[in-house]
mmCIF file of C-alpha atoms in Angstrom:
data_model
loop_
_atom_site.group_PDB
_atom_site.id
_atom_site.type_symbol
_atom_site.label_atom_id
_atom_site.label_comp_id
_atom_site.label_asym_id
_atom_site.label_seq_id
_atom_site.Cartn_x
_atom_site.Cartn_y
_atom_site.Cartn_z
ATOM 1 C CA UNK A 1 8.564 11.612 -2.775
ATOM 2 C CA UNK A 2 11.663 12.975 -4.192
ATOM 3 C CA UNK A 3 13.405 11.700 -7.338
ATOM 4 C CA UNK A 4 15.476 8.547 -6.441
ATOM 5 C CA UNK A 5 16.570 5.234 -5.698
ATOM 6 C CA UNK A 6 32.157 8.379 -7.295
ATOM 7 C CA UNK A 7 37.176 9.282 -7.823
ATOM 8 C CA UNK A 8 38.574 11.906 -10.271
ATOM 9 C CA UNK A 9 36.350 13.814 -12.740
ATOM 10 C CA UNK A 10 36.951 14.597 -16.368
ATOM 11 C CA UNK A 11 36.916 18.230 -15.918
ATOM 12 C CA UNK A 12 35.695 20.362 -18.840
ATOM 13 C CA UNK A 13 38.427 22.714 -19.765
ATOM 14 C CA UNK A 14 37.567 26.259 -19.664
ATOM 15 C CA UNK A 15 40.295 28.517 -21.597
ATOM 16 C CA UNK A 16 39.681 32.060 -20.106
ATOM 17 C CA UNK A 17 41.051 34.986 -21.850
ATOM 18 C CA UNK A 18 44.147 36.329 -19.969
ATOM 19 C CA UNK A 19 44.738 39.838 -19.345
ATOM 20 C CA UNK A 20 48.271 41.231 -20.439
ATOM 21 C CA UNK A 21 50.807 41.966 -17.735
ATOM 22 C CA UNK A 22 50.063 45.739 -18.199
ATOM 23 C CA UNK A 23 46.367 45.218 -17.452
ATOM 24 C CA UNK A 24 45.364 45.477 -21.048
ATOM 25 C CA UNK A 25 42.043 43.520 -22.447
ATOM 26 C CA UNK A 26 42.235 39.894 -23.048
ATOM 27 C CA UNK A 27 43.399 38.844 -26.440
ATOM 28 C CA UNK A 28 45.683 41.816 -26.943
ATOM 29 C CA UNK A 29 49.595 41.539 -26.858
ATOM 30 C CA UNK A 30 50.832 42.733 -23.472
ATOM 31 C CA UNK A 31 53.140 45.801 -23.375
ATOM 32 C CA UNK A 32 56.085 43.702 -22.911
ATOM 33 C CA UNK A 33 55.461 42.347 -26.500
ATOM 34 C CA UNK A 34 54.926 38.716 -25.294
ATOM 35 C CA UNK A 35 52.562 36.305 -26.810
ATOM 36 C CA UNK A 36 48.891 37.237 -27.019
ATOM 37 C CA UNK A 37 46.265 34.824 -25.506
ATOM 38 C CA UNK A 38 42.918 34.431 -27.279
ATOM 39 C CA UNK A 39 39.815 34.956 -25.322
ATOM 40 C CA UNK A 40 37.782 31.976 -25.068
ATOM 41 C CA UNK A 41 33.923 31.632 -25.891
ATOM 42 C CA UNK A 42 33.492 29.149 -22.939
ATOM 43 C CA UNK A 43 31.443 30.732 -20.429
ATOM 44 C CA UNK A 44 32.803 31.169 -16.806
ATOM 45 C CA UNK A 45 31.282 29.092 -14.198
ATOM 46 C CA UNK A 46 30.428 30.503 -10.743
ATOM 47 C CA UNK A 47 31.394 28.135 -7.802
ATOM 48 C CA UNK A 48 33.495 25.099 -7.462
ATOM 49 C CA UNK A 49 33.225 21.385 -7.509
ATOM 50 C CA UNK A 50 32.319 19.844 -4.122
ATOM 51 C CA UNK A 51 34.938 17.480 -2.474
ATOM 52 C CA UNK A 52 34.382 14.105 -4.349
ATOM 53 C CA UNK A 53 34.221 14.397 -8.303
ATOM 54 C CA UNK A 54 32.208 11.733 -10.112
ATOM 55 C CA UNK A 55 33.229 10.320 -13.511
ATOM 56 C CA UNK A 56 31.319 7.120 -13.328
ATOM 57 C CA UNK A 57 29.233 5.121 -10.613
ATOM 58 C CA UNK A 58 31.831 3.241 -8.267
ATOM 59 C CA UNK A 59 32.715 -0.080 -9.702
ATOM 60 C CA UNK A 60 31.066 -2.021 -6.995
ATOM 61 C CA UNK A 61 27.798 -0.112 -6.845
ATOM 62 C CA UNK A 62 25.120 -2.557 -7.492
ATOM 63 C CA UNK A 63 22.065 -2.172 -9.680
ATOM 64 C CA UNK A 64 18.682 -3.368 -8.264
ATOM 65 C CA UNK A 65 18.892 -6.570 -10.343
ATOM 66 C CA UNK A 66 22.378 -7.248 -9.159
ATOM 67 C CA UNK A 67 20.998 -6.953 -5.611
ATOM 68 C CA UNK A 68 18.382 -9.586 -6.176
ATOM 69 C CA UNK A 69 21.065 -11.820 -7.639
ATOM 70 C CA UNK A 70 23.317 -11.274 -4.687
ATOM 71 C CA UNK A 71 20.490 -11.997 -2.005
ATOM 72 C CA UNK A 72 17.873 -14.370 -3.388
ATOM 73 C CA UNK A 73 14.640 -14.833 -1.445
ATOM 74 C CA UNK A 74 14.566 -17.817 0.813
ATOM 75 C CA UNK A 75 13.125 -20.960 -0.554
ATOM 76 C CA UNK A 76 9.291 -21.713 -0.403
ATOM 77 C CA UNK A 77 9.900 -24.525 2.417
ATOM 78 C CA UNK A 78 11.941 -22.051 4.476
ATOM 79 C CA UNK A 79 10.614 -21.212 8.025
ATOM 80 C CA UNK A 80 9.185 -17.643 8.626
ATOM 81 C CA UNK A 81 12.290 -16.865 10.511
ATOM 82 C CA UNK A 82 14.556 -17.956 7.599
ATOM 83 C CA UNK A 83 12.369 -15.882 5.237
ATOM 84 C CA UNK A 84 12.512 -12.691 7.321
ATOM 85 C CA UNK A 85 16.410 -12.990 7.609
ATOM 86 C CA UNK A 86 16.796 -13.156 3.833
ATOM 87 C CA UNK A 87 14.244 -10.354 3.375
ATOM 88 C CA UNK A 88 16.065 -8.107 5.796
ATOM 89 C CA UNK A 89 19.328 -8.917 4.136
ATOM 90 C CA UNK A 90 17.898 -8.177 0.593
ATOM 91 C CA UNK A 91 16.302 -4.861 2.001
ATOM 92 C CA UNK A 92 19.581 -3.788 3.556
ATOM 93 C CA UNK A 93 21.653 -4.312 0.540
ATOM 94 C CA UNK A 94 19.095 -2.260 -1.545
ATOM 95 C CA UNK A 95 19.773 0.630 0.861
ATOM 96 C CA UNK A 96 23.608 0.102 0.734
ATOM 97 C CA UNK A 97 24.148 -1.008 -2.882
ATOM 98 C CA UNK A 98 27.801 -2.429 -2.068
ATOM 99 C CA UNK A 99 28.351 -6.209 -1.392
ATOM 100 C CA UNK A 100 29.407 -7.036 2.074
ATOM 101 C CA UNK A 101 28.321 -9.373 4.966
ATOM 102 C CA UNK A 102 25.002 -8.788 6.474
ATOM 103 C CA UNK A 103 24.319 -10.430 9.888
ATOM 104 C CA UNK A 104 20.583 -10.475 10.887
ATOM 105 C CA UNK A 105 19.307 -11.108 14.474
ATOM 106 C CA UNK A 106 15.725 -11.123 15.719
ATOM 107 C CA UNK A 107 14.739 -10.778 19.258
ATOM 108 C CA UNK A 108 14.691 -14.166 21.020
ATOM 109 C CA UNK A 109 15.861 -15.851 17.791
ATOM 110 C CA UNK A 110 12.329 -16.017 16.573
ATOM 111 C CA UNK A 111 9.458 -14.107 14.785
ATOM 112 C CA UNK A 112 6.174 -13.675 16.719
ATOM 113 C CA UNK A 113 3.576 -15.142 14.527
ATOM 114 C CA UNK A 114 0.316 -13.808 16.259
ATOM 115 C CA UNK A 115 -1.783 -11.562 14.007
ATOM 116 C CA UNK A 116 -0.524 -8.063 14.320
ATOM 117 C CA UNK A 117 2.509 -8.939 16.280
ATOM 118 C CA UNK A 118 5.744 -7.126 15.986
ATOM 119 C CA UNK A 119 9.342 -8.418 16.311
ATOM 120 C CA UNK A 120 12.435 -6.215 16.563
ATOM 121 C CA UNK A 121 15.455 -7.414 14.382
ATOM 122 C CA UNK A 122 18.780 -5.892 13.443
ATOM 123 C CA UNK A 123 20.999 -6.070 10.379
ATOM 124 C CA UNK A 124 24.705 -5.455 10.895
ATOM 125 C CA UNK A 125 26.372 -4.328 7.586
ATOM 126 C CA UNK A 126 29.587 -2.384 6.954
ATOM 127 C CA UNK A 127 29.909 -1.954 10.769
ATOM 128 C CA UNK A 128 26.659 -0.384 11.093
ATOM 129 C CA UNK A 129 23.632 -1.814 12.760
ATOM 130 C CA UNK A 130 20.339 -1.026 11.418
ATOM 131 C CA UNK A 131 17.062 -1.662 13.340
ATOM 132 C CA UNK A 132 14.114 -3.150 11.595
ATOM 133 C CA UNK A 133 10.480 -4.233 12.645
ATOM 134 C CA UNK A 134 8.826 -7.277 11.364
ATOM 135 C CA UNK A 135 5.093 -6.957 11.434
ATOM 136 C CA UNK A 136 2.733 -9.897 10.815
ATOM 137 C CA UNK A 137 -0.443 -9.108 8.855
ATOM 138 C CA UNK A 138 -3.404 -9.015 11.233
ATOM 139 C CA UNK A 139 -5.727 -10.223 8.439
ATOM 140 C CA UNK A 140 -4.306 -13.680 7.771
ATOM 141 C CA UNK A 141 -4.017 -16.604 10.256
ATOM 142 C CA UNK A 142 -0.247 -17.399 10.171
ATOM 143 C CA UNK A 143 1.334 -20.773 10.372
ATOM 144 C CA UNK A 144 5.082 -21.611 10.837
ATOM 145 C CA UNK A 145 5.705 -21.526 7.105
ATOM 146 C CA UNK A 146 2.877 -19.469 5.618
ATOM 147 C CA UNK A 147 2.508 -15.998 6.730
ATOM 148 C CA UNK A 148 2.127 -12.326 5.404
ATOM 149 C CA UNK A 149 4.435 -9.889 6.927
ATOM 150 C CA UNK A 150 6.316 -6.692 6.338
ATOM 151 C CA UNK A 151 9.718 -5.293 7.280
ATOM 152 C CA UNK A 152 10.159 -1.731 7.926
ATOM 153 C CA UNK A 153 12.816 0.552 9.427
ATOM 154 C CA UNK A 154 12.801 2.175 12.882
ATOM 155 C CA UNK A 155 13.412 5.717 11.737
ATOM 156 C CA UNK A 156 17.037 5.251 10.751
ATOM 157 C CA UNK A 157 18.963 3.732 7.736
ATOM 158 C CA UNK A 158 22.438 3.010 6.496
ATOM 159 C CA UNK A 159 23.885 5.954 4.433
ATOM 160 C CA UNK A 160 26.792 4.601 2.270
ATOM 161 C CA UNK A 161 28.973 7.073 0.229
ATOM 162 C CA UNK A 162 28.987 4.870 -2.687
ATOM 163 C CA UNK A 163 25.242 4.468 -2.754
ATOM 164 C CA UNK A 164 24.949 8.321 -2.908
ATOM 165 C CA UNK A 165 27.563 8.550 -5.569
ATOM 166 C CA UNK A 166 26.047 5.854 -7.692
ATOM 167 C CA UNK A 167 22.638 7.029 -7.297
ATOM 168 C CA UNK A 168 23.418 10.607 -8.300
ATOM 169 C CA UNK A 169 25.067 9.466 -11.432
ATOM 170 C CA UNK A 170 22.062 7.511 -12.255
ATOM 171 C CA UNK A 171 19.933 10.525 -11.601
ATOM 172 C CA UNK A 172 22.262 12.590 -13.888
ATOM 173 C CA UNK A 173 22.000 10.234 -16.660
ATOM 174 C CA UNK A 174 18.242 10.139 -16.693
ATOM 175 C CA UNK A 175 17.918 14.042 -16.582
ATOM 176 C CA UNK A 176 20.499 14.282 -19.204
ATOM 177 C CA UNK A 177 18.740 11.845 -21.623
ATOM 178 C CA UNK A 178 15.567 13.714 -21.139
ATOM 179 C CA UNK A 179 16.597 17.285 -21.076
ATOM 180 C CA UNK A 180 20.055 17.687 -22.800
ATOM 181 C CA UNK A 181 21.530 14.477 -24.382
ATOM 182 C CA UNK A 182 23.987 16.612 -26.475
ATOM 183 C CA UNK A 183 25.256 18.737 -23.394
ATOM 184 C CA UNK A 184 28.516 19.276 -22.084
ATOM 185 C CA UNK A 185 30.616 16.255 -20.751
ATOM 186 C CA UNK A 186 29.597 15.120 -17.333
ATOM 187 C CA UNK A 187 30.761 17.265 -14.537
ATOM 188 C CA UNK A 188 29.496 15.956 -11.064
ATOM 189 C CA UNK A 189 30.571 16.143 -7.491
ATOM 190 C CA UNK A 190 29.209 15.487 -4.190
ATOM 191 C CA UNK A 191 30.364 16.190 -0.494
ATOM 192 C CA UNK A 192 32.779 13.762 1.104
ATOM 193 C CA UNK A 193 30.385 11.398 2.884
ATOM 194 C CA UNK A 194 31.604 8.680 5.358
ATOM 195 C CA UNK A 195 31.953 5.097 3.822
ATOM 196 C CA UNK A 196 28.885 3.938 5.946
ATOM 197 C CA UNK A 197 26.972 5.332 8.978
ATOM 198 C CA UNK A 198 23.654 5.174 10.640
ATOM 199 C CA UNK A 199 21.625 8.174 9.752
ATOM 200 C CA UNK A 200 17.992 9.504 10.543
ATOM 201 C CA UNK A 201 15.457 9.398 7.587
ATOM 202 C CA UNK A 202 15.021 12.693 5.825
ATOM 203 C CA UNK A 203 17.684 15.215 4.970
ATOM 204 C CA UNK A 204 21.299 14.144 5.573
ATOM 205 C CA UNK A 205 22.943 17.438 5.312
ATOM 206 C CA UNK A 206 24.893 16.364 2.355
ATOM 207 C CA UNK A 207 24.828 17.797 -1.165
ATOM 208 C CA UNK A 208 25.568 16.949 -4.822
ATOM 209 C CA UNK A 209 25.649 18.838 -8.011
ATOM 210 C CA UNK A 210 26.105 18.785 -11.747
ATOM 211 C CA UNK A 211 26.863 21.425 -14.424
ATOM 212 C CA UNK A 212 24.503 21.795 -17.078
ATOM 213 C CA UNK A 213 24.127 24.083 -20.226
ATOM 214 C CA UNK A 214 21.470 26.700 -19.939
ATOM 215 C CA UNK A 215 20.628 28.972 -22.798
ATOM 216 C CA UNK A 216 24.230 29.268 -23.803
ATOM 217 C CA UNK A 217 25.545 29.572 -20.301
ATOM 218 C CA UNK A 218 26.711 26.991 -17.678
ATOM 219 C CA UNK A 219 25.286 26.569 -14.199
ATOM 220 C CA UNK A 220 25.510 24.348 -11.217
ATOM 221 C CA UNK A 221 22.247 22.285 -10.373
ATOM 222 C CA UNK A 222 22.402 21.473 -6.724
ATOM 223 C CA UNK A 223 20.546 18.782 -4.836
ATOM 224 C CA UNK A 224 20.295 17.963 -1.098
ATOM 225 C CA UNK A 225 20.892 14.137 -0.262
ATOM 226 C CA UNK A 226 17.956 12.528 1.580
ATOM 227 C CA UNK A 227 16.912 8.992 2.708
ATOM 228 C CA UNK A 228 13.243 8.559 2.082
ATOM 229 C CA UNK A 229 10.785 6.799 4.091
ATOM 230 C CA UNK A 230 11.948 3.439 2.903
ATOM 231 C CA UNK A 231 15.662 4.391 3.692
ATOM 232 C CA UNK A 232 16.787 4.535 0.240
ATOM 233 C CA UNK A 233 18.911 7.444 -1.133
ATOM 234 C CA UNK A 234 17.078 10.222 -2.981
ATOM 235 C CA UNK A 235 17.562 13.752 -4.022
ATOM 236 C CA UNK A 236 15.709 17.009 -3.699
ATOM 237 C CA UNK A 237 16.564 20.518 -4.997
ATOM 238 C CA UNK A 238 16.716 22.887 -2.121
#
């Protein structure tokens, strides 16, 4: 599985040596006698930032602990339907990472409780309707209040821009701490991604990148944006 699971960016200034108006080498006075411009030791960077520059996670991007605080599990005396609804709300917010109303409906307004039974439910969140399947464990005789079950997606998940930008910042900070804690100032960017959309699991067609120091030079490290098997945002180098 790939490594799991954003505004204006502080751009690292790159002072490049400017050639004189007579085409002379950088750092020498131009033929006109104008002021000289010193050549910089900062290496040139090939390529540009992507559309959205990231200086920090979005302010409303939730950590996993904040998700659990926002949607606590149903009480022990709740019915199976109530438990399932709260579980789907929680799982949906884990995917989207931004607070918002989450309306859950299950087929027939109930959960089939026979061993191995499957019930289709949906979660509507940020104007996107996400399909879920609730499966009752085949190995345990269920009751109205005691049952083992799991909730899984039906091949699609919600893709939220802020979830991508926040998760990419998290990834960058982990990599930076392990590889180059004293490196250059953060310079991250991602493609412009719609606020929320229903997307297939797997590669989304979007990219993110950050700039890193590498043996005295600077280079872009690029990642594809994916939704893994659980529907969460992950990244993979192409």
